[in-house]
Each structure stands twice: as C-alpha cells, then as structure tokens.
Amino acid sequence: MVDNGRLNTIITDLVAGTRSVIEKHNVTFDEYRAAIGFMLKTAAAGEIPLLMDVFLNTTISQVEGRLFGGSTPSIEGPYYLDNAVAVTDQLAIREQDRGQQPMLVRGQVTDEDGRPVGGAVIDIWHSTPDGLYSGIHDGIPIEYYRGRITAGPDGSYAVKSIQPVPYQIPHDGPTGALLGAMGRHSWRPAHIHYKITAPGMHTHISQAYFAGGEYVEDDCCEDVCDDHIVPDAFEDGVRIVQVDFKLAREVVRAAA
Ligand code: MBD
Ligand code: FE
C-alpha cells in the first residue's frame, strides 16, 4: 500500500534539510552542476548501492534496531546473494588461501526471551584474503567463503572458514573518488556478514569485527559498534568468533 502522506512528509523534510545545507555553505551553481554530474556518474557505474551503504545504511540499521528489537543489527553491504549453497560445518576455502588463519564462527540463535530458534537459517559471507567476494568478483565460484547454515534444534550453529582481513571497498569509481576528495580512505575493518531468517521472526542482518583490528575505529562505512566487536579468542590455534543472536518476532509495528 502506498502511503502518500508518509512519502510527502519524508521528501518534504529531505528537501528542507538539503536546502538548509545549501544555505549554510553558500553552495554555488557550479557545485550544484558538479553534484548532478556526480550522481549521473555514480548511477552509470552501478555504484548507487555502494554510495548509499557508505553514507546512510548504518543509520537505517539503527532505526530498524529501535523499531523491531532483537540483537543490534548492522548493514548488509552490497554483496549478499540469496542463492548461497547450504553448508554443514565448513565454508569452501580456495587452494591458494590454505595458509590463512583458521577461524570457527559459532553461536546460538534465540528469540528475545532466550528460547532457541531451532532451524534458523544463517547466511554467512566474507571476502577472500585479497578483498574479493565470491559470486560477485573475478569469477570466484559462489561456494567460497559464503554459505547457508541451518541452526540445530537448540539454535546453535558452527562453521569453519579462514579469518578475513581488512577490506577496501571498490575505490576506482565515483564513490572512492568522493571519499578521496573528502580526505577519507575507503577501507573497512575485517568483517563477517550474517543474515538470519526463521519463520515468524524478523530477518536479522549483522556483521562481526575483530577487537583491535585495523580500521575497527575508522570504518569508511561508519558501521562498527561495540556490540559487534568480538574479543580476541583462540582455541587450539583457531580464531573463535562467537556471536549469539536474539531474533525479534515478526510483527507489524507502526513507524515511529
Ligand atoms: C563491503 O564488503 C561491505 O561490507 C560494505 C558495507 C560496503 C562495501 C563493501
Ligand atoms: Fe563486506
């Protein structure tokens, strides 16, 4: 259902906010035309999702967290795929990445009262050590570093992979050029993406970051929050990433 009242309210406020920035900084017609040129280039390069992720998605996640409850959500990023392969205990690792730090990603999925959500589906994906995502970049087959795990009856899940490294978002296009012109870099801390679905529950999207890692304090997407930083833990030389998720029940709530 289209809610024209809400659309009108939001766009009117968006325009008013933008106008006040223009007034505050005396934005000129040359700058206005440059902005239009930038938007055209960004669209032509297919970078609208990336641009939005860098500047705005984190705020959307924070709003979602307030509206729906459950564990603190985080941004999905541009590289989720809905056709990842089912895995039981191990994401596929490329031959050339065998020497990387082994990692075990594990935890439990519950509802907000701590009752296990058995059978929850946990999509996990992360980049290669050279900063690429399977199914997206360089023809890397979709099964590498990406998989769909089904939680056990007690809501627990566990899957092995290798520890990801800091990741530079695509930086040779308009988004990277804008960050560079602003004096900012285009790096993200090493991260793991999660998307968790279960019947009757609100879909939960999150990321995990490594305590003390490079760019944890300086993510170009400004997404890191304390709830998503996992401590430095090892078992028998394996990096442990232990994350429990609380899913909110799927209910339709009025937008606040
Ligand atoms: C990524 O891998 C990512 O996680 C985000 C948020 C933006 C660009 C690339
Ligand atoms: Fe990512």
Short mmCIF file of C-alpha atoms and ligand atoms in Angstrom, two decimals:
data_model
loop_
_atom_site.label_atom_id
_atom_site.label_comp_id
_atom_site.label_asym_id
_atom_site.label_seq_id
_atom_site.Cartn_x
_atom_site.Cartn_y
_atom_site.Cartn_z
CA MET A 1 0.00 0.00 0.00
CA VAL A 2 1.40 3.38 -0.93
CA ASP A 3 1.27 5.81 1.96
CA ASN A 4 1.35 9.15 0.20
CA GLY A 5 1.22 11.02 3.49
CA ARG A 6 4.45 9.42 4.72
CA LEU A 7 6.17 9.85 1.35
CA ASN A 8 5.19 13.51 1.21
CA THR A 9 6.37 14.11 4.79
CA ILE A 10 9.75 12.46 4.23
CA ILE A 11 10.54 14.05 0.87
CA THR A 12 9.45 17.48 2.10
CA ASP A 13 11.76 17.13 5.13
CA LEU A 14 14.59 15.77 2.97
CA VAL A 15 14.35 18.79 0.67
CA ALA A 16 14.17 21.18 3.63
CA GLY A 17 17.26 19.59 5.22
CA THR A 18 19.18 19.76 1.95
CA ARG A 19 18.14 23.38 1.42
CA SER A 20 19.47 24.33 4.83
CA VAL A 21 22.84 22.74 3.98
CA ILE A 22 22.91 24.70 0.71
CA GLU A 23 22.15 27.94 2.56
CA LYS A 24 24.61 27.25 5.37
CA HIS A 25 27.51 26.68 2.96
CA ASN A 26 26.52 29.02 0.11
CA VAL A 27 26.56 26.18 -2.41
CA THR A 28 27.06 27.66 -5.90
CA PHE A 29 25.52 26.75 -9.24
CA ASP A 30 28.87 25.25 -10.36
CA GLU A 31 28.83 23.00 -7.31
CA TYR A 32 25.19 22.12 -7.94
CA ARG A 33 26.05 21.05 -11.50
CA ALA A 34 29.04 19.07 -10.22
CA ALA A 35 26.70 17.26 -7.83
CA ILE A 36 24.36 16.35 -10.69
CA GLY A 37 27.33 15.12 -12.75
CA PHE A 38 28.47 13.03 -9.79
CA MET A 39 25.04 11.43 -9.42
CA LEU A 40 24.95 10.57 -13.15
CA LYS A 41 28.43 9.01 -12.98
CA THR A 42 27.55 7.04 -9.85
CA ALA A 43 24.42 5.64 -11.47
CA ALA A 44 26.27 4.79 -14.70
CA ALA A 45 28.96 2.96 -12.70
CA GLY A 46 26.28 0.94 -10.84
CA GLU A 47 27.51 2.41 -7.55
CA ILE A 48 24.27 3.82 -6.15
CA PRO A 49 24.02 0.89 -3.64
CA LEU A 50 27.67 1.35 -2.61
CA LEU A 51 27.27 5.11 -2.16
CA MET A 52 24.15 4.62 -0.04
CA ASP A 53 25.89 1.94 2.04
CA VAL A 54 28.87 4.21 2.74
CA PHE A 55 26.85 7.22 3.87
CA LEU A 56 23.39 6.16 5.02
CA ASN A 57 22.78 2.45 5.58
CA THR A 58 24.15 2.41 9.13
CA THR A 59 21.51 4.90 10.20
CA ILE A 60 18.78 2.77 8.61
CA SER A 61 20.11 -0.23 10.61
CA GLN A 62 19.96 1.77 13.83
CA VAL A 63 16.35 2.76 13.12
CA GLU A 64 15.48 -0.89 12.36
CA GLY A 65 17.05 -1.96 15.65
CA ARG A 66 14.87 0.51 17.55
CA LEU A 67 11.70 -0.43 15.64
CA PHE A 68 11.96 -4.20 15.70
CA GLY A 69 14.10 -5.13 18.72
CA GLY A 70 16.30 -8.21 18.91
CA SER A 71 20.09 -8.05 18.67
CA THR A 72 21.64 -4.85 17.34
CA PRO A 73 21.53 -5.03 13.54
CA SER A 74 24.14 -3.82 11.11
CA ILE A 75 24.37 -3.10 7.38
CA GLU A 76 24.04 -5.79 4.72
CA GLY A 77 26.53 -4.31 2.26
CA PRO A 78 26.29 -4.80 -1.50
CA TYR A 79 27.40 -8.46 -1.67
CA TYR A 80 24.67 -10.58 -0.11
CA LEU A 81 23.47 -13.30 -2.51
CA ASP A 82 20.20 -15.15 -1.94
CA ASN A 83 21.39 -18.35 -3.60
CA ALA A 84 24.35 -19.34 -1.41
CA VAL A 85 24.98 -23.08 -1.09
CA ALA A 86 23.92 -24.99 2.02
CA VAL A 87 26.87 -25.89 4.25
CA THR A 88 27.10 -28.01 7.37
CA ASP A 89 30.43 -27.34 9.05
CA GLN A 90 32.87 -25.69 6.65
CA LEU A 91 32.90 -22.89 4.05
CA ALA A 92 34.92 -23.78 0.94
CA ILE A 93 38.46 -22.37 1.02
CA ARG A 94 40.49 -21.66 -2.13
CA GLU A 95 43.68 -23.67 -2.58
CA GLN A 96 45.85 -20.52 -2.52
CA ASP A 97 44.34 -19.44 0.83
CA ARG A 98 45.22 -22.62 2.76
CA GLY A 99 47.90 -20.84 4.85
CA GLN A 100 45.44 -18.29 6.28
CA GLN A 101 44.38 -18.14 9.93
CA PRO A 102 41.71 -20.81 10.58
CA MET A 103 38.50 -19.46 12.10
CA LEU A 104 35.44 -21.02 13.73
CA VAL A 105 32.26 -18.96 13.60
CA ARG A 106 29.72 -20.15 16.12
CA GLY A 107 26.92 -19.15 18.45
CA GLN A 108 23.26 -19.58 19.20
CA VAL A 109 20.07 -18.11 17.74
CA THR A 110 17.27 -17.47 20.23
CA ASP A 111 14.15 -15.35 20.47
CA GLU A 112 14.10 -12.28 22.69
CA ASP A 113 13.23 -14.43 25.71
CA GLY A 114 16.24 -16.68 25.16
CA ARG A 115 14.28 -19.62 23.74
CA PRO A 116 16.23 -21.42 20.97
CA VAL A 117 15.14 -20.78 17.39
CA GLY A 118 15.91 -24.24 16.01
CA GLY A 119 16.19 -24.43 12.23
CA ALA A 120 17.03 -20.74 11.83
CA VAL A 121 18.92 -20.22 8.57
CA ILE A 122 22.18 -18.30 8.94
CA ASP A 123 23.77 -16.90 5.79
CA ILE A 124 27.44 -16.11 6.36
CA TRP A 125 29.73 -14.39 3.84
CA HIS A 126 33.12 -12.70 3.93
CA SER A 127 35.80 -11.60 1.49
CA THR A 128 38.81 -13.51 0.21
CA PRO A 129 42.19 -12.51 1.69
CA ASP A 130 42.68 -10.34 -1.40
CA GLY A 131 39.46 -8.44 -0.83
CA LEU A 132 37.00 -10.08 -3.22
CA TYR A 133 33.54 -11.61 -2.73
CA SER A 134 32.59 -14.92 -4.33
CA GLY A 135 29.73 -14.89 -6.80
CA ILE A 136 30.46 -11.19 -7.42
CA HIS A 137 34.10 -10.62 -8.32
CA ASP A 138 36.59 -12.18 -10.73
CA GLY A 139 34.52 -15.27 -11.42
CA ILE A 140 35.15 -16.73 -7.94
CA PRO A 141 32.57 -19.54 -7.61
CA ILE A 142 29.78 -18.80 -5.16
CA GLU A 143 30.64 -21.60 -2.71
CA TYR A 144 33.85 -19.93 -1.48
CA TYR A 145 33.61 -18.04 1.83
CA ARG A 146 29.83 -17.96 1.56
CA GLY A 147 27.27 -20.43 2.83
CA ARG A 148 23.91 -21.07 4.36
CA ILE A 149 23.89 -22.90 7.69
CA THR A 150 20.85 -24.31 9.46
CA ALA A 151 20.89 -23.96 13.25
CA GLY A 152 20.37 -27.13 15.30
CA PRO A 153 17.28 -27.75 17.47
CA ASP A 154 18.99 -25.83 20.29
CA GLY A 155 19.55 -22.84 17.95
CA SER A 156 23.31 -23.43 17.82
CA TYR A 157 25.43 -23.07 14.70
CA ALA A 158 29.12 -23.54 13.93
CA VAL A 159 31.07 -23.23 10.70
CA LYS A 160 34.78 -23.15 9.90
CA SER A 161 36.48 -20.76 7.49
CA ILE A 162 39.58 -18.57 7.41
CA GLN A 163 39.81 -15.22 9.17
CA PRO A 164 39.09 -12.32 6.79
CA VAL A 165 41.41 -9.31 6.53
CA PRO A 166 40.69 -5.57 6.18
CA TYR A 167 38.77 -4.84 3.02
CA GLN A 168 38.99 -1.91 0.62
CA ILE A 169 35.62 -1.10 -0.92
CA PRO A 170 35.65 -0.51 -4.70
CA HIS A 171 37.74 2.66 -4.87
CA ASP A 172 38.35 3.26 -8.56
CA GLY A 173 34.83 4.60 -9.20
CA PRO A 174 32.84 7.69 -8.17
CA THR A 175 32.30 6.58 -4.53
CA GLY A 176 36.03 6.10 -3.93
CA ALA A 177 36.77 9.37 -5.74
CA LEU A 178 34.32 11.22 -3.47
CA LEU A 179 35.84 9.70 -0.31
CA GLY A 180 39.32 10.59 -1.59
CA ALA A 181 38.29 14.16 -2.41
CA MET A 182 36.90 14.44 1.14
CA GLY A 183 40.27 13.31 2.52
CA ARG A 184 38.85 9.96 3.63
CA HIS A 185 40.01 6.42 2.85
CA SER A 186 37.93 3.54 1.50
CA TRP A 187 38.88 0.75 3.94
CA ARG A 188 36.67 -1.36 6.16
CA PRO A 189 37.92 -3.45 9.10
CA ALA A 190 37.99 -7.22 8.54
CA HIS A 191 34.40 -8.38 8.87
CA ILE A 192 31.98 -11.27 8.60
CA HIS A 193 28.45 -10.74 7.29
CA TYR A 194 25.40 -12.52 8.72
CA LYS A 195 21.79 -12.69 7.62
CA ILE A 196 19.43 -14.80 9.74
CA THR A 197 15.95 -15.86 8.78
CA ALA A 198 13.37 -18.01 10.57
CA PRO A 199 9.62 -18.41 10.08
CA GLY A 200 7.68 -15.84 12.09
CA MET A 201 10.82 -13.90 13.03
CA HIS A 202 12.10 -10.55 11.79
CA THR A 203 15.08 -11.09 9.47
CA HIS A 204 18.28 -10.10 11.26
CA ILE A 205 21.29 -8.66 9.41
CA SER A 206 24.61 -8.17 11.16
CA GLN A 207 28.39 -8.07 10.91
CA ALA A 208 31.20 -9.10 13.25
CA TYR A 209 34.52 -7.23 13.63
CA PHE A 210 37.74 -8.27 15.35
CA ALA A 211 38.79 -6.44 18.52
CA GLY A 212 41.92 -4.36 17.98
CA GLY A 213 41.87 -4.89 14.22
CA GLU A 214 42.96 -2.28 11.73
CA TYR A 215 40.15 0.19 10.82
CA VAL A 216 37.85 -1.06 13.60
CA GLU A 217 37.95 2.54 14.89
CA ASP A 218 37.85 4.03 11.39
CA ASP A 219 35.44 2.11 9.13
CA CYS A 220 34.75 4.02 5.89
CA CYS A 221 31.11 2.89 6.18
CA GLU A 222 30.96 4.05 9.85
CA ASP A 223 29.20 0.81 10.75
CA VAL A 224 31.22 -0.62 13.65
CA CYS A 225 29.55 -0.52 17.07
CA ASP A 226 30.68 -2.11 20.34
CA ASP A 227 28.03 -4.85 20.16
CA HIS A 228 29.63 -6.23 17.00
CA ILE A 229 33.29 -6.39 18.06
CA VAL A 230 34.30 -9.92 19.05
CA PRO A 231 37.13 -10.37 21.58
CA ASP A 232 40.47 -11.96 20.75
CA ALA A 233 39.77 -15.65 21.42
CA PHE A 234 41.57 -18.76 20.20
CA GLU A 235 41.08 -22.49 20.77
CA ASP A 236 43.93 -24.73 19.61
CA GLY A 237 45.16 -22.02 17.25
CA VAL A 238 41.71 -21.45 15.74
CA ARG A 239 40.26 -17.93 15.91
CA ILE A 240 36.88 -18.17 17.62
CA VAL A 241 34.12 -15.82 16.54
CA GLN A 242 31.31 -16.46 18.99
CA VAL A 243 28.14 -14.47 18.29
CA ASP A 244 24.70 -15.16 19.75
CA PHE A 245 21.69 -13.61 18.05
CA LYS A 246 18.33 -12.68 19.50
CA LEU A 247 15.62 -12.55 16.86
CA ALA A 248 12.58 -10.34 17.29
CA ARG A 249 9.18 -11.69 16.43
CA GLU A 250 7.84 -10.56 13.05
CA VAL A 251 5.15 -8.08 13.92
CA VAL A 252 3.87 -5.10 12.01
CA ARG A 253 4.61 -2.04 14.09
CA ALA A 254 3.64 1.50 13.30
CA ALA A 255 6.60 3.54 12.05
CA ALA A 256 7.61 5.87 14.87
C1 MBD B 1 31.52 -4.37 1.63
O1 MBD B 1 32.08 -5.59 1.68
C2 MBD B 1 30.75 -4.01 2.66
O2 MBD B 1 30.60 -4.88 3.66
C3 MBD B 1 30.15 -2.76 2.67
C4 MBD B 1 29.32 -2.34 3.82
C5 MBD B 1 30.33 -1.87 1.62
C6 MBD B 1 31.13 -2.25 0.57
C7 MBD B 1 31.71 -3.49 0.56
FE FE B 2 31.61 -6.74 3.31
#
